[in-house]
């Protein structure tokens, strides 16, 4: 009972790589990104192609451990490992890498990565509060614009930026619409499949095509809702997953939740719901871009009240039965924030909460299964 | 007649219940092929339904069990059979330790598991007993012979072993080291209990509840009574046997 369009998204994996190869040979520039803080509008306005780089697979981790400490989060090790083993085709085609000083592990890893490829590091403030933080980040956005112009030999125009903002807002709306379909009881799509779509979207070369396909999938899922078609029974426990970034290859926990009878209806993570807040089109574009990205509710910010507000709101809107907070091992910021999040949520909802700390490997699958099954039994 | 089977990391436990009353039980080593061992154990009974729990529950479901429940739920049901009012359960088995908090009605309210690390598990005590040359069942008594506070700082089973070896080589008496190991386990378990919160009394189940020194030291540390069922190891299997169905396993 999977939506038919899923296969088309799968096919786009190869299609996108072919398009990227062709675009690259035709002289288009490619800018590789790692994080939701990267203002992709600037890359689009510069006429370059933004691509997300690999970092969700277990395989390259052992290669990364030759350079990086073992007790580092798997996402950082996987990203770095994909780059040094040259197993990420997108990394291969990348002319410029963009990274941000989010957590300690990432910023120090980027120092090493910068020796392999040209890397532009955006300095993030540590807080979203106050005028100073905004001005600091605004100047970083301007600096990134200059670097792009210099590196790609182009000028980013006001009108180009305006239309890039519109285009990416349209994409965000398409992503929000798609995820909002899961508010239906029961959800017409599994969390694993939803994540696969969100993950594959990262690699689309043509944003317009991505928007069209997302909207077609949303329409198909709405039809499935009307026809009463779903992979779940109406009483399947509805789960909101929050926490660290996830993608295909690092979807172990979502898979176990759904194998155990739960339905992951909402992902409050970087490639999912954290992403959908739009850039304000009524403001001067650089200011609007700086404002929007600074408000990304990541645990690297202190305080990070935005995440609590977002999780609390989504838990209500998606009518969830329980919240699972996923932490990658050695991710101190998300690990510590779990306590604050759980305490804060108690003020909004009386929802059961489970924190899971794991990595990309399958070694603890059975232990996780006990916790997750017991959590679902509780609901 | 319902049969509950708990396929744990070290042993398999079977309990048979008729009209809510425990009528028989059996225990065997897990061995290399737990499902073969399990079949031999169950062959002695003719149950109408088999409910499996423990790490091997899904494998049992594939081979012979009618239903599975997690060990969290199984311990809640089993502990309530012995102590109908209980609100806090501590289960320490071979591979993991867990604290389960129950609502007044006996539903699982929350739980905490230590399953990534051997410290604070039966396996840790077993390894340490072997390092010091004791049988597991005399280890608690050895600890009780000491009144010396020797700190063991390592929580990790691997590092703790090196620490124990260096203590031995400094000439610290084995009873003092045995006591220190027990205290480090108790501290860890008390930490888990404090994190979850406990009410009035703690029901202690699983193989480690057979170690009287751990039970007494824990009661002293927490300042509450720590109660142990007559056969603590079969609590999970009993809970499985008492389980009366209802919720389906997979919504998918």
Coordinates of C-alpha atoms in Angstrom, one line a residue:
Chain A
X1 CA 0.0 0.0 0.0
X2 CA 2.8 2.4 -0.9
X3 CA 2.2 5.5 -2.9
X4 CA 3.0 4.8 -6.6
X5 CA 5.1 8.0 -6.8
X6 CA 7.7 6.5 -4.4
X7 CA 9.2 4.5 -7.2
X8 CA 9.6 7.7 -9.3
X9 CA 11.4 9.3 -6.4
X10 CA 13.7 6.3 -6.2
X11 CA 14.4 6.5 -9.9
X12 CA 15.4 10.2 -9.5
X13 CA 18.4 9.1 -7.6
X14 CA 20.2 8.0 -10.8
X15 CA 18.5 10.7 -12.9
X16 CA 19.7 13.4 -10.6
X17 CA 23.3 12.1 -10.7
X18 CA 23.2 12.1 -14.5
X19 CA 21.8 15.7 -14.5
X20 CA 24.5 16.7 -12.1
X21 CA 27.2 15.2 -14.3
X22 CA 25.8 16.9 -17.3
X23 CA 25.4 20.3 -15.6
X24 CA 29.0 20.1 -14.2
X25 CA 30.4 19.3 -17.7
X26 CA 28.4 22.2 -19.1
X27 CA 30.3 24.5 -16.6
X28 CA 27.6 24.9 -13.9
X29 CA 29.1 25.3 -10.5
X30 CA 28.1 23.0 -7.6
X31 CA 28.1 24.0 -3.9
X32 CA 28.0 21.3 -1.3
X33 CA 26.1 21.9 1.9
X34 CA 25.9 20.0 5.2
X35 CA 23.5 21.8 7.3
X36 CA 20.1 23.5 7.5
X37 CA 21.8 26.8 8.5
X38 CA 23.3 27.2 4.9
X39 CA 21.3 30.0 3.1
X40 CA 20.7 28.1 -0.1
X41 CA 19.0 31.1 -1.7
X42 CA 22.4 32.7 -2.2
X43 CA 23.7 29.6 -4.0
X44 CA 20.6 29.5 -6.3
X45 CA 20.9 33.2 -6.9
X46 CA 24.5 32.8 -7.9
X47 CA 23.4 30.4 -10.6
X48 CA 25.1 27.4 -8.8
X49 CA 23.5 24.1 -7.8
X50 CA 23.2 23.5 -4.1
X51 CA 23.5 19.8 -3.1
X52 CA 23.4 18.1 0.3
X53 CA 26.4 16.0 0.9
X54 CA 26.3 12.4 2.2
X55 CA 26.6 11.8 6.0
X56 CA 23.9 9.2 6.9
X57 CA 25.6 5.9 6.1
X58 CA 27.6 3.6 8.4
X59 CA 30.0 2.3 5.8
X60 CA 32.5 5.3 5.6
X61 CA 32.8 5.6 9.4
X62 CA 35.7 3.3 9.9
X63 CA 37.7 5.3 7.2
X64 CA 36.9 8.5 9.1
X65 CA 38.2 7.0 12.4
X66 CA 41.7 7.1 10.9
X67 CA 41.6 10.9 11.3
X68 CA 38.8 11.5 13.8
X69 CA 38.3 10.2 17.4
X70 CA 36.1 7.2 17.7
X71 CA 33.9 8.8 20.3
X72 CA 32.6 11.4 18.0
X73 CA 29.0 11.6 16.6
X74 CA 28.4 9.2 13.7
X75 CA 27.0 12.0 11.5
X76 CA 30.3 13.9 11.6
X77 CA 32.3 10.7 11.1
X78 CA 30.1 9.6 8.2
X79 CA 30.2 13.0 6.5
X80 CA 34.0 13.1 6.8
X81 CA 34.4 9.5 5.8
X82 CA 32.2 9.9 2.7
X83 CA 34.5 12.8 1.6
X84 CA 37.9 11.1 2.3
X85 CA 36.9 7.8 0.7
X86 CA 35.4 9.7 -2.3
X87 CA 32.2 7.6 -2.0
X88 CA 29.9 10.6 -2.1
X89 CA 29.4 11.5 -5.8
X90 CA 28.0 14.9 -4.8
X91 CA 31.2 15.7 -2.9
X92 CA 33.2 14.7 -6.0
X93 CA 31.4 17.3 -8.2
X94 CA 31.4 20.0 -5.5
X95 CA 33.4 23.2 -6.4
X96 CA 32.9 24.8 -3.0
X97 CA 31.9 23.4 0.4
X98 CA 29.8 25.5 2.8
X99 CA 29.8 24.7 6.5
X100 CA 28.8 26.4 9.7
X101 CA 30.3 26.5 13.3
X102 CA 27.4 24.6 14.8
X103 CA 28.7 22.1 17.3
X104 CA 32.3 21.6 18.5
X105 CA 32.7 18.3 16.6
X106 CA 31.6 19.7 13.3
X107 CA 33.7 22.9 13.4
X108 CA 36.9 21.1 14.2
X109 CA 36.1 18.4 11.6
X110 CA 35.7 21.2 9.0
X111 CA 39.2 22.4 9.7
X112 CA 40.5 19.1 8.5
X113 CA 38.0 18.8 5.6
X114 CA 39.0 22.3 4.4
X115 CA 42.4 20.8 3.4
X116 CA 40.7 18.5 0.8
X117 CA 38.4 21.0 -0.9
X118 CA 37.8 24.8 -0.8
X119 CA 35.5 25.3 2.2
X120 CA 33.7 28.4 3.3
X121 CA 32.9 28.4 7.0
X122 CA 30.1 30.6 8.3
X123 CA 30.5 31.7 11.9
X124 CA 27.2 31.2 13.7
X125 CA 26.5 33.1 16.9
X126 CA 25.9 30.9 19.9
X127 CA 22.5 32.5 20.6
X128 CA 19.5 33.6 18.5
X129 CA 18.6 36.3 21.0
X130 CA 19.5 40.0 20.8
X131 CA 20.5 42.5 18.1
X132 CA 24.2 41.7 18.3
X133 CA 23.6 38.1 17.3
X134 CA 21.5 39.1 14.4
X135 CA 24.1 41.7 13.1
X136 CA 26.9 39.2 13.6
X137 CA 25.0 36.6 11.5
X138 CA 23.9 39.2 8.9
X139 CA 27.5 40.1 8.3
X140 CA 28.3 36.4 7.8
X141 CA 25.5 36.1 5.3
X142 CA 27.0 39.1 3.4
X143 CA 30.5 37.6 3.6
X144 CA 29.1 34.3 2.2
X145 CA 27.6 36.2 -0.7
X146 CA 30.9 37.9 -1.5
X147 CA 32.7 34.5 -1.3
X148 CA 30.2 32.9 -3.7
X149 CA 30.5 35.9 -6.1
X150 CA 34.3 35.7 -6.0
X151 CA 34.6 31.9 -6.2
X152 CA 32.0 31.5 -8.9
X153 CA 32.9 34.6 -10.8
X154 CA 29.4 36.0 -10.8
X155 CA 27.3 38.8 -9.2
X156 CA 24.2 38.0 -7.1
X157 CA 21.5 40.6 -8.1
X158 CA 18.7 41.9 -5.9
X159 CA 16.1 40.5 -8.3
X160 CA 18.0 37.1 -8.6
X161 CA 17.9 36.9 -4.8
X162 CA 14.2 37.8 -4.7
X163 CA 13.3 35.0 -7.1
X164 CA 15.5 32.5 -5.3
X165 CA 13.7 33.3 -2.1
X166 CA 10.4 32.7 -3.8
X167 CA 11.5 29.5 -5.4
X168 CA 12.8 28.0 -2.1
X169 CA 9.7 29.2 -0.2
X170 CA 7.7 27.3 -2.8
X171 CA 9.7 24.2 -2.1
X172 CA 9.3 24.7 1.6
X173 CA 5.6 25.0 1.2
X174 CA 5.6 21.8 -0.9
X175 CA 7.5 20.0 1.9
X176 CA 5.1 21.3 4.6
X177 CA 2.1 20.2 2.6
X178 CA 3.6 16.8 2.1
X179 CA 4.3 16.3 5.8
X180 CA 0.9 17.8 6.8
X181 CA -0.8 14.9 5.0
X182 CA 0.4 12.7 7.9
X183 CA -2.0 14.6 10.2
X184 CA -4.7 12.3 8.8
X185 CA -5.6 9.3 11.1
X186 CA -4.2 6.9 10.1
X187 CA -1.3 8.4 8.2
X188 CA -1.2 7.4 4.5
X189 CA 2.6 6.9 4.5
X190 CA 5.1 5.3 6.8
X191 CA 7.7 7.4 8.5
X192 CA 10.4 5.4 6.7
X193 CA 9.0 6.2 3.3
X194 CA 8.4 9.8 4.2
X195 CA 12.0 10.1 5.3
X196 CA 13.2 8.5 2.1
X197 CA 11.3 11.1 0.0
X198 CA 12.7 14.0 2.2
X199 CA 16.2 12.5 1.8
X200 CA 16.0 12.1 -1.9
X201 CA 14.7 15.6 -2.3
X202 CA 18.1 16.8 -1.0
X203 CA 19.7 15.7 -4.3
X204 CA 17.4 17.2 -6.8
X205 CA 19.3 19.3 -9.3
X206 CA 16.1 21.1 -10.6
X207 CA 14.2 22.7 -7.8
X208 CA 11.1 23.2 -10.0
X209 CA 11.0 19.5 -10.7
X210 CA 11.4 18.7 -7.0
X211 CA 8.4 21.0 -6.2
X212 CA 6.3 19.4 -8.9
X213 CA 7.0 15.8 -7.8
X214 CA 6.4 16.7 -4.1
X215 CA 3.1 18.2 -5.0
X216 CA 2.1 15.2 -7.1
X217 CA 3.0 12.9 -4.2
X218 CA 1.0 15.0 -1.8
X219 CA -2.0 14.8 -4.1
X220 CA -1.7 11.1 -4.3
X221 CA -1.4 10.8 -0.5
X222 CA -4.5 12.9 -0.1
X223 CA -6.4 10.6 -2.5
X224 CA -5.2 7.7 -0.4
X225 CA -6.6 9.4 2.7
X226 CA -10.0 9.9 1.0
X227 CA -10.0 6.2 -0.1
X228 CA -9.1 5.1 3.4
X229 CA -5.9 3.6 2.3
X230 CA -2.9 3.4 4.7
X231 CA -0.1 1.1 5.8
X232 CA -1.4 1.5 9.4
X233 CA -4.5 0.6 11.3
X234 CA -6.4 3.6 12.8
X235 CA -5.3 2.7 16.3
X236 CA -1.5 2.5 15.6
X237 CA 0.3 4.6 18.2
X238 CA 1.3 7.9 16.5
X239 CA 4.8 9.0 17.2
X240 CA 6.7 12.3 16.8
X241 CA 10.4 11.9 16.3
X242 CA 12.6 14.8 17.4
X243 CA 16.3 15.3 17.9
X244 CA 19.3 14.8 15.7
X245 CA 19.3 14.8 11.8
X246 CA 18.2 11.6 10.2
X247 CA 18.3 10.3 6.7
X248 CA 18.2 7.1 4.6
X249 CA 20.9 4.9 6.2
X250 CA 20.5 6.4 9.6
X251 CA 16.8 5.6 9.9
X252 CA 17.2 2.6 12.2
X253 CA 15.1 3.9 15.0
X254 CA 12.2 4.9 12.7
X255 CA 12.3 1.4 11.2
X256 CA 12.2 -0.3 14.6
X257 CA 9.3 2.0 15.8
X258 CA 7.3 1.0 12.7
X259 CA 8.2 -2.7 12.8
X260 CA 7.0 -2.6 16.4
X261 CA 3.6 -1.3 15.4
X262 CA 4.1 2.5 15.8
X263 CA 3.4 5.0 13.1
X264 CA 6.0 7.9 12.8
X265 CA 3.7 10.7 11.7
X266 CA 6.0 13.7 12.3
X267 CA 9.7 14.2 12.1
X268 CA 10.8 17.4 13.8
X269 CA 14.3 17.1 12.3
X270 CA 16.5 19.1 10.0
X271 CA 15.5 17.6 6.6
X272 CA 11.8 17.5 7.8
X273 CA 9.7 19.9 9.8
X274 CA 12.6 22.1 11.1
X275 CA 13.1 23.1 7.4
X276 CA 9.7 24.4 6.4
X277 CA 9.6 27.9 8.0
X278 CA 9.7 30.4 5.1
X279 CA 11.8 33.4 4.4
X280 CA 9.8 36.7 4.8
X281 CA 9.2 37.9 1.2
X282 CA 8.1 41.4 2.4
X283 CA 11.6 42.2 3.8
X284 CA 14.8 43.1 2.1
X285 CA 16.0 39.7 1.0
X286 CA 19.4 39.5 2.8
X287 CA 17.8 40.7 6.1
X288 CA 15.0 38.2 5.6
X289 CA 17.4 35.4 4.9
X290 CA 19.6 36.2 7.9
X291 CA 16.5 36.3 10.1
X292 CA 15.0 33.0 8.9
X293 CA 18.2 30.9 9.1
X294 CA 19.2 32.3 12.5
X295 CA 15.9 31.1 13.9
X296 CA 16.6 27.4 13.0
X297 CA 15.9 25.7 16.3
X298 CA 19.1 23.6 16.6
X299 CA 20.5 22.4 19.9
X300 CA 23.8 24.2 19.2
X301 CA 22.0 27.4 20.2
X302 CA 21.7 28.5 23.8
X303 CA 18.9 28.8 24.8
X304 CA 17.0 26.9 22.1
X305 CA 13.4 27.5 23.2
X306 CA 12.3 27.4 19.5
X307 CA 12.7 23.6 19.5
X308 CA 10.5 23.2 22.5
X309 CA 7.8 25.4 21.0
X310 CA 8.0 23.6 17.7
X311 CA 7.8 20.1 19.2
X312 CA 4.9 21.1 21.5
X313 CA 3.0 22.6 18.6
X314 CA 3.6 19.7 16.3
X315 CA 2.6 17.2 19.0
X316 CA -0.8 18.8 19.1
X317 CA -1.3 19.3 15.4
X318 CA -0.3 15.7 14.5
X319 CA -2.3 14.3 17.5
X320 CA 0.6 12.2 18.6
X321 CA 0.5 9.6 21.4
X322 CA 4.2 9.7 22.3
X323 CA 7.4 11.6 21.6
X324 CA 10.8 9.9 20.9
X325 CA 13.9 12.0 21.2
X326 CA 16.8 10.6 19.2
X327 CA 20.4 11.4 20.1
X328 CA 23.5 10.3 18.3
X329 CA 26.2 9.0 20.6
X330 CA 28.6 11.8 21.5
X331 CA 26.2 14.5 20.4
X332 CA 26.4 16.5 23.6
X333 CA 24.1 19.3 22.6
X334 CA 21.1 17.1 21.8
X335 CA 21.9 14.7 24.6
X336 CA 21.9 17.5 27.2
X337 CA 18.9 19.2 25.7
X338 CA 16.8 16.1 26.1
X339 CA 16.4 16.9 29.8
X340 CA 15.2 20.5 29.2
X341 CA 13.0 19.4 26.3
X342 CA 11.2 16.7 28.4
X343 CA 10.7 19.0 31.4
X344 CA 9.5 21.8 29.1
X345 CA 7.1 19.5 27.3
X346 CA 5.4 18.4 30.5
X347 CA 4.0 22.0 30.8
X348 CA 2.3 21.6 27.4
X349 CA 1.3 18.0 27.1
X350 CA 1.1 14.9 29.3
X351 CA 2.7 12.8 26.6
X352 CA 5.0 9.9 27.2
X353 CA 8.6 10.7 26.3
X354 CA 11.5 8.4 25.4
X355 CA 15.1 9.4 24.7
X356 CA 17.2 7.0 22.7
X357 CA 20.9 7.3 22.3
X358 CA 22.5 5.3 19.6
X359 CA 24.7 5.4 16.5
X360 CA 24.4 4.2 12.9
X361 CA 25.4 0.6 13.5
X362 CA 23.0 -2.3 13.9
X363 CA 24.7 -3.6 17.1
X364 CA 22.1 -2.4 19.5
X365 CA 19.0 -3.1 17.4
X366 CA 17.6 -5.7 19.7
X367 CA 18.1 -3.6 22.8
X368 CA 16.4 -0.7 21.1
X369 CA 13.6 -2.9 20.1
X370 CA 12.9 -3.8 23.8
X371 CA 12.8 -0.1 24.7
X372 CA 10.6 0.9 21.8
X373 CA 8.2 -2.0 22.2
X374 CA 7.9 -1.3 25.9
X375 CA 7.3 2.4 25.1
X376 CA 4.6 1.5 22.6
X377 CA 3.0 -0.9 25.1
X378 CA 2.8 2.0 27.6
X379 CA 0.8 4.2 25.2
Chain B
X1 CA -3.3 -23.2 31.6
X2 CA -0.9 -20.5 30.2
X3 CA 2.8 -20.8 29.9
X4 CA 5.2 -17.9 30.1
X5 CA 8.7 -18.2 28.8
X6 CA 11.5 -15.6 29.5
X7 CA 14.5 -16.1 27.1
X8 CA 17.2 -14.1 28.9
X9 CA 20.9 -13.7 28.0
X10 CA 22.0 -16.3 30.5
X11 CA 19.0 -18.5 31.3
X12 CA 15.6 -19.5 30.1
X13 CA 12.8 -19.4 32.6
X14 CA 9.4 -21.1 32.2
X15 CA 6.4 -20.6 34.4
X16 CA 3.0 -22.3 34.2
X17 CA -0.1 -20.6 35.5
X18 CA -3.6 -22.0 36.0
X19 CA -6.5 -19.7 37.0
X20 CA -4.0 -17.0 38.0
X21 CA -2.1 -19.4 40.3
X22 CA 1.6 -20.3 39.7
X23 CA 1.6 -24.1 39.4
X24 CA 5.1 -25.0 38.1
X25 CA 8.3 -23.5 36.9
X26 CA 11.6 -24.5 35.3
X27 CA 14.9 -22.9 34.6
X28 CA 17.8 -23.8 32.2
X29 CA 20.9 -22.3 30.7
X30 CA 20.3 -20.4 27.5
X31 CA 23.1 -22.4 25.8
X32 CA 24.0 -22.0 22.1
X33 CA 20.6 -22.7 20.6
X34 CA 18.1 -21.1 22.9
X35 CA 15.1 -22.3 20.9
X36 CA 16.1 -25.9 21.1
X37 CA 16.6 -25.5 24.9
X38 CA 13.2 -23.8 25.1
X39 CA 11.4 -26.6 23.3
X40 CA 12.9 -29.2 25.8
X41 CA 11.7 -27.0 28.7
X42 CA 8.2 -26.6 27.4
X43 CA 7.8 -30.2 26.3
X44 CA 7.0 -31.1 30.0
X45 CA 3.8 -29.0 29.9
X46 CA 0.6 -28.9 27.8
X47 CA -0.3 -25.2 27.9
X48 CA -3.2 -23.7 26.0
X49 CA -1.2 -20.6 25.2
X50 CA 2.5 -19.6 25.2
X51 CA 3.6 -16.0 25.8
X52 CA 7.3 -15.2 25.3
X53 CA 9.3 -12.4 26.7
X54 CA 13.1 -11.5 27.0
X55 CA 15.7 -10.9 24.3
X56 CA 14.7 -14.1 22.5
X57 CA 10.9 -13.3 22.4
X58 CA 10.7 -12.8 18.7
X59 CA 12.6 -15.9 17.9
X60 CA 10.3 -17.8 20.2
X61 CA 7.3 -16.3 18.4
X62 CA 8.7 -17.6 15.2
X63 CA 9.1 -21.1 16.5
X64 CA 6.4 -21.8 19.1
X65 CA 5.0 -18.9 21.1
X66 CA 1.5 -17.5 20.5
X67 CA 2.3 -14.0 21.7
X68 CA 5.1 -11.8 22.8
X69 CA 5.4 -9.0 25.4
X70 CA 8.4 -7.0 26.4
X71 CA 10.3 -7.8 29.7
X72 CA 9.2 -4.4 31.0
X73 CA 5.5 -5.3 30.9
X74 CA 6.3 -8.9 32.0
X75 CA 8.1 -7.7 35.1
X76 CA 5.3 -5.3 35.9
X77 CA 2.7 -8.1 35.8
X78 CA 5.0 -10.6 37.6
X79 CA 6.0 -8.2 40.4
X80 CA 2.3 -7.2 40.9
X81 CA 1.4 -10.9 41.4
X82 CA 3.7 -11.1 44.4
X83 CA 3.3 -7.5 45.6
X84 CA -0.1 -6.3 44.4
X85 CA 0.5 -2.7 45.6
X86 CA 4.0 -2.2 44.3
X87 CA 5.0 0.9 42.3
X88 CA 8.7 0.5 41.7
X89 CA 10.5 -2.5 40.2
X90 CA 14.3 -3.0 39.9
X91 CA 15.2 -5.9 37.6
X92 CA 18.9 -6.8 37.3
X93 CA 19.6 -9.7 34.9
X94 CA 22.6 -11.0 33.1
X95 CA 22.7 -8.5 30.3
X96 CA 20.8 -5.4 31.5
X97 CA 19.3 -3.7 34.4
X98 CA 16.0 -1.8 34.4
X99 CA 13.9 0.3 36.7
X100 CA 10.1 0.3 36.1
X101 CA 7.7 2.8 37.6
X102 CA 4.1 1.7 37.8
X103 CA 0.9 3.7 38.2
X104 CA -1.3 2.9 41.1
X105 CA -3.4 0.7 38.8
X106 CA -0.3 -1.2 37.8
X107 CA 0.3 0.2 34.3
X108 CA 3.9 1.0 33.3
X109 CA 4.3 4.8 33.8
X110 CA 7.9 5.0 32.8
X111 CA 11.1 2.9 32.7
X112 CA 14.8 3.3 32.4
X113 CA 17.3 0.7 31.1
X114 CA 21.0 0.2 31.3
X115 CA 21.6 -2.0 28.3
X116 CA 24.7 -0.7 26.6
X117 CA 27.2 -1.3 29.3
X118 CA 27.9 -4.3 31.5
X119 CA 28.4 -2.2 34.7
X120 CA 25.5 -2.7 37.1
X121 CA 24.5 -6.1 35.6
X122 CA 24.8 -9.7 36.6
X123 CA 27.4 -10.2 34.0
X124 CA 29.6 -7.6 35.7
X125 CA 29.4 -9.3 39.1
X126 CA 30.1 -12.7 37.4
X127 CA 33.2 -11.4 35.7
X128 CA 34.4 -9.7 38.9
X129 CA 33.8 -12.8 41.0
X130 CA 35.9 -14.9 38.6
X131 CA 38.7 -12.3 38.6
X132 CA 38.8 -12.6 42.4
X133 CA 38.4 -16.4 42.4
X134 CA 34.9 -16.7 43.9
X135 CA 31.9 -18.7 42.8
X136 CA 29.1 -16.3 42.1
X137 CA 26.9 -17.6 44.9
X138 CA 29.6 -17.0 47.5
X139 CA 30.5 -13.5 46.2
X140 CA 28.0 -11.6 48.4
X141 CA 29.1 -13.4 51.5
X142 CA 32.7 -12.5 50.8
X143 CA 31.8 -8.8 50.5
X144 CA 29.9 -9.0 53.8
X145 CA 33.1 -10.0 55.5
X146 CA 34.6 -6.6 54.9
X147 CA 33.9 -3.2 56.5
X148 CA 36.5 -1.3 54.6
X149 CA 35.7 1.4 52.1
X150 CA 37.8 0.9 49.0
X151 CA 36.7 3.0 46.1
X152 CA 36.3 1.6 42.7
X153 CA 36.1 4.5 40.3
X154 CA 35.7 2.7 36.9
X155 CA 32.1 2.2 35.9
X156 CA 33.2 0.4 32.8
X157 CA 33.5 -3.4 33.2
X158 CA 36.7 -3.5 31.2
X159 CA 38.4 -0.7 33.1
X160 CA 37.0 -2.0 36.4
X161 CA 38.8 -5.3 35.8
X162 CA 42.2 -3.6 35.4
X163 CA 41.4 -1.5 38.5
X164 CA 40.6 -4.7 40.5
X165 CA 43.9 -6.3 39.3
X166 CA 45.9 -3.3 40.4
X167 CA 44.1 -3.4 43.8
X168 CA 45.0 -7.1 44.2
X169 CA 48.6 -6.3 43.4
X170 CA 48.7 -3.6 46.0
X171 CA 47.8 -6.3 48.6
X172 CA 44.2 -5.1 49.3
X173 CA 42.4 -8.1 50.8
X174 CA 40.0 -9.8 48.3
X175 CA 37.0 -9.3 50.7
X176 CA 37.6 -5.6 50.6
X177 CA 37.7 -5.6 46.8
X178 CA 34.6 -7.8 46.7
X179 CA 32.8 -5.2 48.9
X180 CA 34.0 -2.3 46.7
X181 CA 32.7 -4.0 43.6
X182 CA 29.3 -4.6 45.2
X183 CA 29.1 -1.0 46.4
X184 CA 29.9 0.3 42.9
X185 CA 27.0 -1.8 41.5
X186 CA 24.7 -0.6 44.2
X187 CA 25.6 3.0 43.6
X188 CA 24.8 2.6 39.9
X189 CA 21.5 0.9 40.6
X190 CA 20.6 3.6 43.2
X191 CA 21.4 6.2 40.6
X192 CA 18.9 4.7 38.1
X193 CA 16.2 4.4 40.8
X194 CA 16.7 8.0 41.8
X195 CA 16.5 9.1 38.2
X196 CA 13.1 7.4 37.7
X197 CA 11.9 8.1 41.2
X198 CA 10.7 5.4 43.7
X199 CA 7.7 5.1 46.0
X200 CA 7.8 3.5 49.5
X201 CA 9.4 0.2 48.6
X202 CA 11.4 -1.3 45.8
X203 CA 10.7 -4.8 44.4
X204 CA 14.0 -6.3 43.3
X205 CA 13.8 -9.1 40.7
X206 CA 16.2 -10.9 38.4
X207 CA 19.2 -13.1 39.2
X208 CA 21.2 -10.4 41.0
X209 CA 18.3 -10.1 43.6
X210 CA 19.7 -13.5 44.9
X211 CA 22.8 -11.6 46.2
X212 CA 21.8 -10.6 49.7
X213 CA 24.6 -8.1 50.0
X214 CA 23.4 -6.1 47.0
X215 CA 19.8 -6.2 48.4
X216 CA 20.8 -5.0 51.9
X217 CA 23.3 -2.4 50.7
X218 CA 20.7 -1.0 48.3
X219 CA 18.1 -0.8 51.1
X220 CA 20.6 1.1 53.3
X221 CA 21.5 3.5 50.5
X222 CA 18.0 4.3 49.5
X223 CA 16.4 4.3 53.0
X224 CA 13.5 2.2 51.8
X225 CA 12.6 -1.5 52.1
X226 CA 13.8 -3.6 49.2
X227 CA 11.7 -6.7 48.8
X228 CA 12.6 -9.8 46.8
X229 CA 10.1 -12.4 45.5
X230 CA 10.7 -16.0 46.7
X231 CA 12.2 -16.9 43.2
X232 CA 13.3 -13.5 41.8
X233 CA 14.6 -15.0 38.5
X234 CA 11.2 -16.2 37.3
X235 CA 9.3 -12.8 37.7
X236 CA 9.4 -12.1 33.9
X237 CA 8.3 -15.5 32.9
X238 CA 5.5 -15.4 35.5
X239 CA 4.3 -12.0 34.2
X240 CA 4.3 -13.4 30.6
X241 CA 2.2 -16.4 31.8
X242 CA -0.2 -14.0 33.5
X243 CA -0.6 -11.9 30.4
X244 CA -4.2 -12.0 29.1
X245 CA -3.8 -10.7 25.6
X246 CA -5.7 -7.9 24.2
X247 CA -3.4 -5.6 22.3
X248 CA -2.2 -6.7 18.9
X249 CA 1.5 -6.7 18.1
X250 CA 1.8 -4.8 14.9
X251 CA -0.3 -2.0 13.6
X252 CA 1.4 -2.4 10.2

